[in-house]
Amino acid sequence: MRRIRPLPPPLVGQIAAGEVVERPASVVKELVENSLDAGAGRVEVIVESGGIALIRVRDDGHGIARDDLPLALSRHATSKIATLDDLLRVRTFGFRGEALASIAAVARLELVSRTADEPCGWRLVVPADGRSGEPLPVAHPVGTTVSVADLFHNVPARRKFLRSERTEFGHIQTFLERLSLSRFEVAFRLRHNQRDVLHLPAAREERGWTRRVGMLFGEAFVQQSLLIEFEQDGVRLWGWMGLPTVARRQADRQWWYVNSRPVRDKLLAHALRQGYRDVLPHDRQPAAVLYLELDPTQVDVNAHPAKLEVRFRDPRTVRDFVARSLHQALGKARPGPRITPPPAPVCPPPSGPPAAAQVNEAIAFYEALRPAREPESEREAAPEAPASSREVPPLGYAVAHLHGIYILAEAEDGLVIVDAHAAHERILYEKLKRQLVGGAPQCQPLLLPEKIRLSSGDVELIHRHRSRLARLGVDLDVLGPETVVVRALPALLVQADPAALVKDLVSELRELDSAAEVESRIHERLATRACHSAVRAGQRLGREEMNALLRELERTERGGQCNHGRPTWVKLDFPALDRFFRRGR
């Protein structure tokens, strides 16, 4: 048998480095996080050959004292924690004291630093054999510069697993972009092969934060996102959540930060998806930049070797708070005018009344239709104001029903196009949900109760969940071992086929083991039935009906999308219309 013996120190370092240094981006991560922990206000990253040949990180932090330089390269030496209590409340990025030692085990490392109370900087070089000498004086501003050259030069097997220069640099850029949204007050600069790739000025107020998000996510995301903030029981959630219109096929634009630490967490990803329920198709992913802040003792940041994952002490509470907050924020979103004003046109405007006047004419026309349907007493008590003094609603006033599908409406700032079926579907579903949540859905007894033949197992399922179905507005009785009768349906779904609805519900009940999931899945099935009960394509609507639909849609939560995540309306504002016809050029 082989005898047990201690491993040589160089091999110990290389094994430990395998957990910390996976690729050049891992080195950048450790060094930049050290800079931020040192209070840097400016961080510059210089990379050559995708980080394989050279990585240099400069910062203006508080620096490292001369006598501490050798300790900085020792394993498990750190200034960030001293006791177990510090570890339980850690707010810094790093805390294990392994980064520089691990990097030095697989690359050539040079460390130069200066503190504010020292007359010069000090340089420490770690040669190939890993034995560092004494620090040497050198001219250097306050802060630290770490240079890492020839990564994995002494571990060629690891080097073979690296990808192309472009791919490795892409990982570095993605990491730095993601990290930059955790510290808006810090300026970041990234150079690759002597070329500036990223330059993010420091931002200390909301406008600057939004500008940085727009630089990384695109202006379309910023213009079509909600800036949210929720707080409950010491947990705060804030950030930018994209509207369903900027959803993506991949989840690559879901950036989460827990106490300013970038994380990839399955629980938060699931909560995010739950927040967008009812407004996104199954094949689309929301885009968001979200920050979760809570007591450090309520989250374990030491759950992953690379500190990319966290563990919450009360995961269910966190998940429910996040999902509920996001769902509520989307529910409050309402259509409104675009903020950006149209540019002044170069060519003269066409003759005739201005657009607002045309809208006022439309208002006057629609107002003329109202008195015939209003009680006489109501008209006397509240006389109508002149049309010119009334505000134009966000979705404007209908002018046509195109091919029985799209409602064309004239708004104050352009043209609104509404998918009548999708809009009605969302309106019906939200009304139905409000009734279900209130516990008293409006039921409509069927004129002729309908008998349905099912298998004995399906009838048993219905018998078991009969009271739950009744609370949802579906009144069923069991007539025999293979027969049920439908006596009433939710009033909003009275046009649905009772047999088809019941069979759909039975299929859902058969698949679900947990009673807690039943109502949620039944909501989904009723949403489908709301779709089938909505205005159909080709069904012509009058102007009064179209305008009633528009006003109802403006008041409806999540009215911008149907139950399947498709948009219910789009707006072509004047700048967009001008671009179509090349006006203003």
Coordinates of C-alpha atoms in Angstrom, one line a residue:
M1 CA 0.0 0.0 0.0
R2 CA 1.1 3.5 -0.7
R3 CA 2.0 5.6 2.3
I4 CA 0.2 8.8 3.2
R5 CA 2.4 11.9 2.7
P6 CA 1.9 15.6 2.5
L7 CA 1.7 17.2 -0.9
P8 CA 4.5 19.6 -1.9
P9 CA 3.5 23.3 -1.5
P10 CA 3.6 24.2 -5.3
L11 CA 1.2 21.3 -6.0
V12 CA -1.1 22.4 -3.2
G13 CA -1.2 25.8 -4.7
Q14 CA -2.0 24.6 -8.2
I15 CA -4.8 22.3 -6.9
A16 CA -6.3 25.2 -4.9
A17 CA -6.0 27.5 -7.9
G18 CA -8.2 25.1 -9.9
E19 CA -11.2 26.2 -7.7
V20 CA -10.4 29.9 -8.1
V21 CA -8.8 30.4 -11.5
E22 CA -10.7 28.7 -14.3
R23 CA -9.9 31.1 -17.2
P24 CA -8.6 34.6 -17.7
A25 CA -12.0 36.1 -16.7
S26 CA -11.6 34.4 -13.3
V27 CA -8.4 36.3 -12.7
V28 CA -10.0 39.6 -13.7
K29 CA -12.9 38.8 -11.3
E30 CA -10.6 38.3 -8.3
L31 CA -8.5 41.3 -9.0
V32 CA -11.3 43.8 -9.8
E33 CA -13.3 42.6 -6.7
N34 CA -10.2 43.3 -4.6
S35 CA -10.0 46.8 -6.1
L36 CA -13.6 47.5 -5.2
D37 CA -13.1 46.1 -1.7
A38 CA -10.2 48.5 -1.4
G39 CA -12.5 51.5 -1.9
A40 CA -11.5 52.2 -5.5
G41 CA -13.3 55.0 -7.4
R42 CA -11.7 54.1 -10.7
V43 CA -10.7 50.7 -12.1
E44 CA -8.8 50.1 -15.3
V45 CA -8.4 46.6 -16.8
I46 CA -5.8 46.1 -19.6
V47 CA -5.8 42.8 -21.4
E48 CA -3.6 41.3 -24.1
S49 CA -4.5 38.2 -26.2
G50 CA -7.8 37.6 -24.4
G51 CA -6.0 37.7 -21.0
I52 CA -3.8 34.7 -21.7
A53 CA -0.7 36.9 -22.3
L54 CA -1.4 39.7 -19.9
I55 CA -4.0 41.0 -17.4
R56 CA -3.3 44.3 -15.6
V57 CA -5.7 45.8 -13.2
R58 CA -5.1 49.4 -11.8
D59 CA -7.1 51.1 -9.1
D60 CA -7.0 54.2 -6.9
G61 CA -8.0 52.4 -3.7
H62 CA -6.4 52.7 -0.3
G63 CA -3.4 50.4 -1.3
I64 CA -1.4 47.8 0.5
A65 CA 1.3 48.7 3.1
R66 CA 4.9 47.6 2.3
D67 CA 5.0 45.2 5.2
D68 CA 1.7 43.6 4.1
L69 CA 2.7 42.9 0.5
P70 CA 4.2 39.4 1.2
L71 CA 1.2 38.5 3.4
A72 CA -1.1 39.5 0.5
L73 CA 0.4 36.6 -1.5
S74 CA 0.0 34.1 1.4
R75 CA -2.9 31.8 1.4
H76 CA -5.8 32.5 3.8
A77 CA -4.4 36.0 4.7
T78 CA -7.0 38.8 4.5
S79 CA -7.9 42.2 5.9
K80 CA -11.7 41.6 5.4
I81 CA -12.7 39.3 8.2
A82 CA -11.2 38.3 11.5
T83 CA -14.0 36.4 13.3
L84 CA -16.8 34.0 12.5
D85 CA -19.2 36.9 13.2
D86 CA -17.5 38.9 10.4
L87 CA -18.0 35.9 8.0
L88 CA -21.7 35.8 8.8
R89 CA -22.1 39.5 8.1
V90 CA -19.7 39.8 5.2
R91 CA -20.4 42.6 2.7
T92 CA -17.1 42.5 0.8
F93 CA -16.7 40.6 -2.5
G94 CA -13.7 38.6 -1.3
F95 CA -13.0 37.3 2.2
R96 CA -11.1 34.0 1.9
G97 CA -7.6 35.4 1.2
E98 CA -7.0 32.9 -1.6
A99 CA -7.1 35.0 -4.8
L100 CA -3.5 36.3 -5.2
A101 CA -1.9 33.1 -3.9
S102 CA -4.0 31.0 -6.3
I103 CA -3.2 33.3 -9.3
A104 CA 0.6 33.3 -8.4
A105 CA 0.5 29.5 -8.5
V106 CA -0.4 29.4 -12.2
A107 CA 1.0 32.6 -13.6
R108 CA 3.7 35.2 -13.3
L109 CA 2.5 37.9 -10.9
E110 CA 3.7 41.4 -10.1
L111 CA 2.2 43.5 -7.3
V112 CA 2.8 47.3 -7.0
S113 CA 1.0 49.3 -4.4
R114 CA 1.1 52.5 -2.3
T115 CA -0.8 53.8 0.6
A116 CA -1.6 57.4 1.3
D117 CA 0.9 57.6 4.2
E118 CA 3.9 56.2 2.3
P119 CA 6.3 58.4 0.2
C120 CA 6.5 55.9 -2.7
G121 CA 5.0 52.7 -3.9
W122 CA 6.5 49.2 -3.4
R123 CA 6.9 46.5 -6.0
L124 CA 6.8 42.7 -5.4
V125 CA 7.5 40.2 -8.1
V126 CA 6.6 36.5 -7.8
P127 CA 9.0 34.6 -10.2
A128 CA 8.4 31.2 -11.8
D129 CA 9.5 29.3 -8.7
G130 CA 6.9 31.0 -6.6
R131 CA 9.4 32.4 -4.1
S132 CA 8.9 36.2 -3.8
G133 CA 11.8 38.4 -2.7
E134 CA 11.8 41.7 -0.8
P135 CA 9.6 44.6 -2.0
L136 CA 11.5 47.3 -3.9
P137 CA 10.6 51.0 -4.0
V138 CA 9.0 52.4 -7.1
A139 CA 7.1 55.5 -8.3
H140 CA 3.4 54.8 -8.1
P141 CA 0.2 56.8 -7.2
V142 CA -1.9 55.8 -4.2
G143 CA -3.6 52.6 -5.1
T144 CA -2.6 49.2 -6.5
T145 CA -1.6 47.7 -9.8
V146 CA -1.5 43.9 -10.3
S147 CA 0.0 42.4 -13.5
V148 CA -0.6 38.7 -14.4
A149 CA 1.4 37.4 -17.3
D150 CA 1.5 34.0 -19.1
L151 CA -1.5 32.4 -17.5
F152 CA -1.1 28.6 -17.0
H153 CA 2.5 28.7 -18.2
N154 CA 3.4 26.0 -15.7
V155 CA 0.2 24.0 -16.1
P156 CA 0.0 23.3 -19.9
A157 CA -2.8 20.8 -19.6
R158 CA -5.0 23.6 -18.2
R159 CA -4.0 26.0 -21.0
K160 CA -5.2 23.5 -23.6
F161 CA -8.7 23.9 -22.3
L162 CA -8.9 27.6 -23.0
R163 CA -11.0 28.8 -25.9
S164 CA -10.1 31.3 -28.6
E165 CA -8.8 34.7 -27.8
R166 CA -12.1 36.3 -28.8
T167 CA -14.1 33.9 -26.6
E168 CA -11.9 34.4 -23.5
F169 CA -12.1 38.2 -23.9
G170 CA -15.8 38.0 -24.3
H171 CA -16.1 36.4 -20.8
I172 CA -13.9 39.2 -19.4
Q173 CA -16.1 41.9 -21.0
T174 CA -19.3 40.3 -19.8
F175 CA -18.1 39.9 -16.3
L176 CA -16.9 43.6 -16.1
E177 CA -20.2 44.9 -17.6
R178 CA -22.1 42.8 -15.1
L179 CA -20.0 44.0 -12.1
S180 CA -20.1 47.6 -13.2
L181 CA -23.9 47.6 -12.4
S182 CA -23.1 46.7 -8.8
R183 CA -21.1 49.9 -8.2
F184 CA -22.4 52.8 -10.2
E185 CA -20.2 55.3 -8.3
V186 CA -17.0 53.6 -9.7
A187 CA -15.6 54.4 -13.1
F188 CA -14.6 51.4 -15.2
R189 CA -12.3 51.2 -18.3
L190 CA -11.5 48.1 -20.3
R191 CA -8.7 47.9 -23.0
H192 CA -7.9 44.9 -25.2
N193 CA -4.9 44.7 -27.4
Q194 CA -4.3 48.5 -27.1
R195 CA -7.9 49.4 -28.0
D196 CA -10.5 50.9 -25.7
V197 CA -13.5 48.5 -25.5
L198 CA -15.5 49.9 -22.5
H199 CA -15.5 53.2 -20.8
L200 CA -18.1 53.8 -18.0
P201 CA -17.9 57.1 -16.2
A202 CA -18.8 57.2 -12.5
A203 CA -22.5 57.8 -11.8
R204 CA -23.9 59.1 -8.5
E205 CA -27.5 59.8 -9.2
E206 CA -30.5 58.0 -10.8
R207 CA -30.1 59.6 -14.3
G208 CA -26.5 58.4 -14.4
W209 CA -27.4 54.9 -13.2
T210 CA -30.1 54.7 -16.0
R211 CA -27.5 55.9 -18.5
R212 CA -25.1 53.1 -17.6
V213 CA -27.9 50.5 -17.8
G214 CA -28.7 51.8 -21.2
M215 CA -25.1 51.6 -22.4
L216 CA -25.0 47.9 -21.4
F217 CA -28.6 46.8 -22.1
G218 CA -29.5 49.2 -24.9
E219 CA -31.7 52.2 -25.0
A220 CA -34.7 50.1 -26.1
F221 CA -34.6 48.3 -22.7
V222 CA -34.4 51.6 -20.7
Q223 CA -37.3 53.1 -22.7
Q224 CA -39.4 50.0 -22.2
S225 CA -38.7 49.1 -18.6
L226 CA -40.1 50.0 -15.2
L227 CA -37.9 51.4 -12.4
I228 CA -39.3 49.8 -9.3
E229 CA -38.8 49.8 -5.6
F230 CA -40.5 47.6 -3.0
E231 CA -39.7 47.0 0.7
Q232 CA -41.1 44.6 3.2
D233 CA -39.8 43.4 6.6
G234 CA -36.3 44.6 6.1
V235 CA -36.0 43.2 2.5
R236 CA -35.7 45.7 -0.3
L237 CA -36.1 45.1 -4.0
W238 CA -35.4 47.7 -6.6
G239 CA -34.1 48.0 -10.2
W240 CA -35.2 47.9 -13.8
M241 CA -37.7 45.3 -15.0
G242 CA -38.2 45.2 -18.8
L243 CA -41.7 45.2 -20.1
P244 CA -42.8 42.0 -22.0
T245 CA -42.1 43.9 -25.2
V246 CA -38.3 43.4 -24.6
A247 CA -38.5 39.8 -23.6
R248 CA -35.8 37.5 -25.1
R249 CA -35.5 33.8 -26.1
Q250 CA -32.5 33.4 -23.6
A251 CA -32.2 34.4 -20.0
D252 CA -28.9 36.2 -20.6
R253 CA -30.4 39.5 -19.6
Q254 CA -31.5 38.6 -16.1
W255 CA -28.9 40.3 -13.9
W256 CA -29.4 39.8 -10.2
Y257 CA -27.5 41.5 -7.3
V258 CA -27.8 40.5 -3.7
N259 CA -26.3 43.1 -1.3
S260 CA -24.4 44.5 -4.4
R261 CA -23.0 41.1 -5.2
P262 CA -23.7 39.7 -8.7
V263 CA -25.2 36.3 -8.4
R264 CA -26.8 33.6 -10.5
D265 CA -29.5 32.1 -8.3
K266 CA -32.2 29.5 -9.4
L267 CA -34.6 30.7 -6.7
L268 CA -34.4 34.3 -7.9
A269 CA -34.7 33.2 -11.5
H270 CA -37.8 31.3 -10.7
A271 CA -39.3 34.2 -8.7
L272 CA -38.6 36.5 -11.7
R273 CA -40.4 34.2 -14.1
Q274 CA -43.3 33.9 -11.6
G275 CA -43.5 37.7 -11.6
Y276 CA -44.1 37.7 -15.3
R277 CA -46.8 35.0 -15.3
D278 CA -49.8 35.8 -17.5
V279 CA -47.8 38.2 -19.7
L280 CA -45.1 36.1 -21.3
P281 CA -45.2 33.1 -23.6
H282 CA -43.4 30.0 -22.3
D283 CA -40.6 30.4 -24.9
R284 CA -39.7 34.0 -23.9
Q285 CA -37.6 35.2 -21.0
P286 CA -37.9 38.5 -19.2
A287 CA -35.0 41.0 -19.1
A288 CA -34.2 42.8 -15.9
V289 CA -31.6 44.4 -13.7
L290 CA -32.7 43.8 -10.1
Y291 CA -31.1 44.4 -6.7
L292 CA -32.1 42.6 -3.5
E293 CA -31.0 44.0 -0.2
L294 CA -31.4 42.3 3.1
D295 CA -29.6 41.7 6.4
P296 CA -26.3 39.9 5.7
T297 CA -27.1 37.3 8.3
Q298 CA -30.1 36.2 6.2
V299 CA -28.0 35.1 3.3
D300 CA -24.9 32.9 3.0
V301 CA -22.5 34.1 0.4
N302 CA -20.0 31.3 1.1
A303 CA -22.1 28.6 -0.6
H304 CA -20.1 28.4 -3.9
P305 CA -16.3 28.3 -4.5
A306 CA -16.5 31.2 -7.0
K307 CA -19.1 33.0 -4.8
L308 CA -21.5 33.1 -7.8
E309 CA -24.4 31.5 -5.8
V310 CA -26.0 32.4 -2.5
R311 CA -28.2 30.6 0.0
F312 CA -31.1 32.3 1.8
R313 CA -32.1 31.5 5.3
D314 CA -35.8 31.8 4.4
P315 CA -35.9 31.1 0.7
R316 CA -39.7 30.8 0.5
T317 CA -40.3 34.3 1.9
V318 CA -37.7 35.8 -0.4
R319 CA -39.2 34.1 -3.5
D320 CA -42.8 35.1 -2.6
F321 CA -41.8 38.7 -2.0
V322 CA -39.9 39.0 -5.2
A323 CA -42.6 37.3 -7.4
R324 CA -45.4 39.3 -5.7
S325 CA -43.6 42.6 -6.1
L326 CA -42.8 42.1 -9.8
H327 CA -46.3 40.9 -10.6
Q328 CA -47.7 44.0 -8.8
A329 CA -45.4 46.3 -10.7
L330 CA -46.4 44.9 -14.1
G331 CA -50.1 45.2 -13.0
K332 CA -49.8 48.9 -12.4
A333 CA -48.2 49.6 -15.8
R334 CA -50.7 51.6 -17.9
P335 CA -50.5 53.0 -21.5
G336 CA -49.3 56.6 -21.7
P337 CA -47.7 59.1 -24.1
R338 CA -44.1 58.7 -25.1
I339 CA -41.8 61.1 -23.2
T340 CA -39.5 62.0 -26.1
P341 CA -41.1 65.0 -28.0
P342 CA -41.1 64.8 -31.8
P343 CA -38.4 66.9 -33.6
A344 CA -39.4 70.0 -35.5
P345 CA -40.1 69.1 -39.1
V346 CA -38.1 70.8 -41.8
C347 CA -40.9 70.9 -44.4
P348 CA -44.0 72.9 -43.6
P349 CA -46.9 71.0 -42.0
P350 CA -50.0 70.2 -44.2
S351 CA -52.8 72.6 -44.2
G352 CA -55.8 72.1 -42.0
P353 CA -56.4 72.0 -38.2
P354 CA -53.6 70.7 -36.0
A355 CA -53.7 67.0 -34.8
A356 CA -55.0 67.9 -31.3
A357 CA -57.9 69.8 -32.9
Q358 CA -58.7 66.7 -35.0
V359 CA -58.8 64.6 -31.9
N360 CA -61.1 67.1 -30.2
E361 CA -63.4 66.8 -33.2
A362 CA -63.4 63.0 -32.6
I363 CA -64.1 63.6 -28.9
A364 CA -67.0 65.8 -29.7
F365 CA -68.4 63.1 -32.1
Y366 CA -68.2 60.4 -29.5
E367 CA -69.6 62.6 -26.7
A368 CA -72.6 63.2 -28.9
L369 CA -73.3 59.5 -28.8
R370 CA -73.2 59.3 -25.0
P371 CA -76.4 61.1 -23.8
A372 CA -78.7 58.6 -25.6
R373 CA -77.3 55.9 -23.2
E374 CA -77.0 57.9 -20.0
P375 CA -79.9 58.5 -17.5
E376 CA -81.5 61.9 -17.7
S377 CA -80.8 62.6 -14.0
E378 CA -77.1 61.9 -14.4
R379 CA -76.8 64.2 -17.3
E380 CA -78.5 67.0 -15.4
A381 CA -76.4 66.5 -12.3
A382 CA -73.1 66.4 -14.2
P383 CA -73.2 68.3 -17.4
E384 CA -70.5 67.5 -19.9
A385 CA -67.5 69.8 -20.3
P386 CA -66.8 71.1 -23.8
A387 CA -64.8 68.6 -25.8
S388 CA -61.8 71.0 -26.3
S389 CA -61.3 71.1 -22.5
R390 CA -61.2 67.3 -22.0
E391 CA -58.0 65.3 -21.8
V392 CA -57.4 62.8 -24.6
P393 CA -57.2 59.2 -23.1
P394 CA -53.8 57.4 -23.5
L395 CA -55.2 55.0 -26.1
G396 CA -57.1 57.8 -27.9
Y397 CA -60.5 57.4 -29.7
A398 CA -61.4 54.8 -32.2
V399 CA -61.8 55.8 -35.9
A400 CA -62.1 52.3 -37.6
H401 CA -62.2 48.6 -37.1
L402 CA -59.7 47.3 -39.7
H403 CA -60.9 43.9 -41.2
G404 CA -62.7 43.2 -38.0
I405 CA -59.4 42.6 -36.3
Y406 CA -57.5 45.8 -35.4
I407 CA -59.0 49.0 -33.8
L408 CA -57.3 52.1 -35.2
A409 CA -57.4 54.9 -32.7
E410 CA -56.3 58.5 -32.9
A411 CA -54.3 59.6 -29.8
E412 CA -52.9 62.9 -29.0
D413 CA -49.4 61.9 -29.9
G414 CA -50.0 59.6 -32.8
L415 CA -51.8 56.4 -34.0
V416 CA -52.7 53.5 -31.7
I417 CA -53.4 50.1 -33.1
V418 CA -55.2 47.6 -30.8
D419 CA -55.8 43.9 -31.4
A420 CA -59.4 43.7 -30.3
H421 CA -59.4 40.0 -29.5
A422 CA -56.1 40.1 -27.5
A423 CA -57.4 43.2 -25.6
H424 CA -60.8 41.7 -24.8
E425 CA -59.1 38.4 -23.7
R426 CA -56.9 40.3 -21.1
I427 CA -59.9 42.3 -19.9
L428 CA -62.0 39.2 -19.3
Y429 CA -59.1 37.3 -17.7
E430 CA -58.3 40.1 -15.2
K431 CA -62.0 40.4 -14.3
L432 CA -62.2 36.7 -13.7
K433 CA -59.1 36.7 -11.6
R434 CA -60.4 39.6 -9.4
Q435 CA -63.6 37.6 -8.9
L436 CA -61.7 34.5 -8.0
V437 CA -59.3 36.2 -5.6
G438 CA -62.3 37.9 -4.0
G439 CA -63.8 34.5 -3.3
A440 CA -67.1 35.3 -4.8
P441 CA -67.1 34.8 -8.6
Q442 CA -70.2 35.8 -10.5
C443 CA -71.9 32.6 -11.6
Q444 CA -74.3 32.2 -14.4
P445 CA -76.7 29.2 -14.1
L446 CA -77.0 27.3 -17.4
L447 CA -80.4 27.5 -19.0
L448 CA -80.2 23.7 -19.6
P449 CA -77.7 21.9 -17.2
E450 CA -75.4 19.8 -19.3
K451 CA -74.6 16.1 -18.6
I452 CA -71.1 14.9 -19.3
R453 CA -69.9 11.3 -19.4
L454 CA -66.4 10.7 -18.0
S455 CA -64.3 7.8 -16.7
S456 CA -64.9 6.7 -13.1
G457 CA -61.5 8.0 -12.1
D458 CA -62.3 11.5 -13.5
V459 CA -65.6 11.6 -11.7
E460 CA -63.8 10.7 -8.5
L461 CA -61.4 13.6 -9.1
I462 CA -64.3 16.0 -9.6
H463 CA -66.0 14.7 -6.4
R464 CA -62.7 15.3 -4.5
H465 CA -62.2 18.8 -5.7
R466 CA -65.9 19.8 -6.1
S467 CA -65.8 22.5 -3.3
R468 CA -62.6 24.0 -4.8
L469 CA -64.2 24.1 -8.3
A470 CA -67.3 25.8 -6.8
R471 CA -65.2 28.5 -5.3
L472 CA -63.9 29.1 -8.8
G473 CA -67.4 29.5 -10.2
V474 CA -67.9 26.0 -11.7
D475 CA -70.9 24.3 -10.2
L476 CA -70.9 20.5 -10.8
D477 CA -72.9 17.6 -9.4
V478 CA -72.1 13.9 -9.6
L479 CA -75.0 12.0 -11.0
G480 CA -73.5 8.6 -11.2
P481 CA -70.2 6.7 -11.3
E482 CA -69.4 8.0 -14.8
T483 CA -71.7 11.1 -15.2
V484 CA -71.5 14.7 -13.9
V485 CA -73.8 17.6 -14.6
V486 CA -72.7 21.2 -15.1
R487 CA -75.2 23.6 -13.6
A488 CA -73.3 26.9 -13.6
L489 CA -70.2 28.6 -15.0
P490 CA -68.4 31.8 -14.2
A491 CA -70.5 34.6 -15.8
L492 CA -67.5 35.8 -17.9
L493 CA -67.2 32.3 -19.4
V494 CA -70.9 31.5 -19.9
Q495 CA -70.3 31.3 -23.7
A496 CA -67.7 28.5 -23.2
D497 CA -68.5 24.9 -24.1
P498 CA -69.2 23.4 -20.7
A499 CA -68.1 19.9 -21.7
A500 CA -64.8 21.1 -23.1
L501 CA -64.1 23.3 -20.1
V502 CA -64.8 20.5 -17.6
K503 CA -62.6 18.0 -19.5
D504 CA -59.8 20.6 -19.5
L505 CA -60.1 21.1 -15.8
V506 CA -60.1 17.3 -15.2
S507 CA -56.9 16.9 -17.2
E508 CA -55.2 19.6 -15.0
L509 CA -56.5 17.9 -11.8
R510 CA -55.2 14.6 -12.9
E511 CA -51.6 15.9 -13.4
L512 CA -51.4 17.8 -10.1
D513 CA -50.5 16.1 -6.8
S514 CA -50.4 19.2 -4.7
A515 CA -53.7 20.9 -3.8
A516 CA -51.8 24.3 -3.6
E517 CA -51.1 24.0 -7.3
V518 CA -54.7 23.3 -8.4
E519 CA -56.1 26.8 -8.3
S520 CA -53.1 28.2 -10.0
R521 CA -53.4 25.8 -12.9
I522 CA -57.1 26.2 -13.0
H523 CA -56.5 29.9 -13.4
E524 CA -54.4 29.1 -16.4
R525 CA -57.1 26.9 -17.9
L526 CA -59.7 29.6 -17.3
A527 CA -57.4 32.1 -19.0
T528 CA -57.5 29.9 -22.1
R529 CA -61.3 29.8 -21.9
A530 CA -61.3 33.6 -21.5
C531 CA -59.4 33.6 -24.8
H532 CA -62.1 31.5 -26.4
S533 CA -64.9 33.8 -25.1
A534 CA -63.3 37.0 -26.2
V535 CA -64.2 39.0 -29.4
R536 CA -63.3 36.9 -32.4
A537 CA -61.5 38.1 -35.5
G538 CA -64.0 39.3 -38.1
Q539 CA -66.5 40.3 -35.5
R540 CA -67.3 43.9 -36.3
L541 CA -67.5 46.4 -33.5
G542 CA -69.3 49.8 -33.5
R543 CA -67.5 53.0 -32.5
E544 CA -69.1 52.9 -29.1
E545 CA -68.1 49.3 -28.5
M546 CA -64.5 50.0 -29.7
N547 CA -64.2 53.1 -27.4
A548 CA -65.6 51.2 -24.5
L549 CA -63.0 48.4 -25.1
L550 CA -60.2 51.0 -25.2
R551 CA -61.3 52.7 -21.9
E552 CA -61.6 49.3 -20.2
L553 CA -58.2 48.3 -21.5
E554 CA -56.6 51.4 -20.0
R555 CA -58.0 50.5 -16.6
T556 CA -57.0 46.8 -16.8
E557 CA -53.9 45.5 -15.1
R558 CA -51.3 44.0 -17.4
G559 CA -53.4 45.4 -20.3
G560 CA -50.4 45.7 -22.6
Q561 CA -50.3 41.9 -23.2
C562 CA -52.8 39.2 -23.7
N563 CA -52.9 36.0 -21.6
H564 CA -50.3 34.4 -23.9
G565 CA -47.8 37.3 -23.8
R566 CA -48.6 38.9 -27.1
P567 CA -49.0 42.7 -27.2
T568 CA -52.5 44.0 -27.2
W569 CA -51.6 47.4 -28.7
V570 CA -48.8 49.4 -30.3
K571 CA -48.4 53.1 -30.8
L572 CA -46.9 54.9 -33.8
D573 CA -46.0 58.3 -32.4
F574 CA -45.4 61.3 -34.7
P575 CA -41.6 60.8 -34.9
A576 CA -42.2 57.2 -36.1
L577 CA -44.8 58.3 -38.6
D578 CA -42.5 61.1 -39.8
R579 CA -39.7 58.5 -40.4
F580 CA -42.1 56.4 -42.5
F581 CA -42.8 59.3 -44.8
R582 CA -39.3 60.9 -44.5
R583 CA -40.7 64.1 -43.1
G584 CA -38.3 66.3 -41.2
R585 CA -35.3 65.2 -43.3

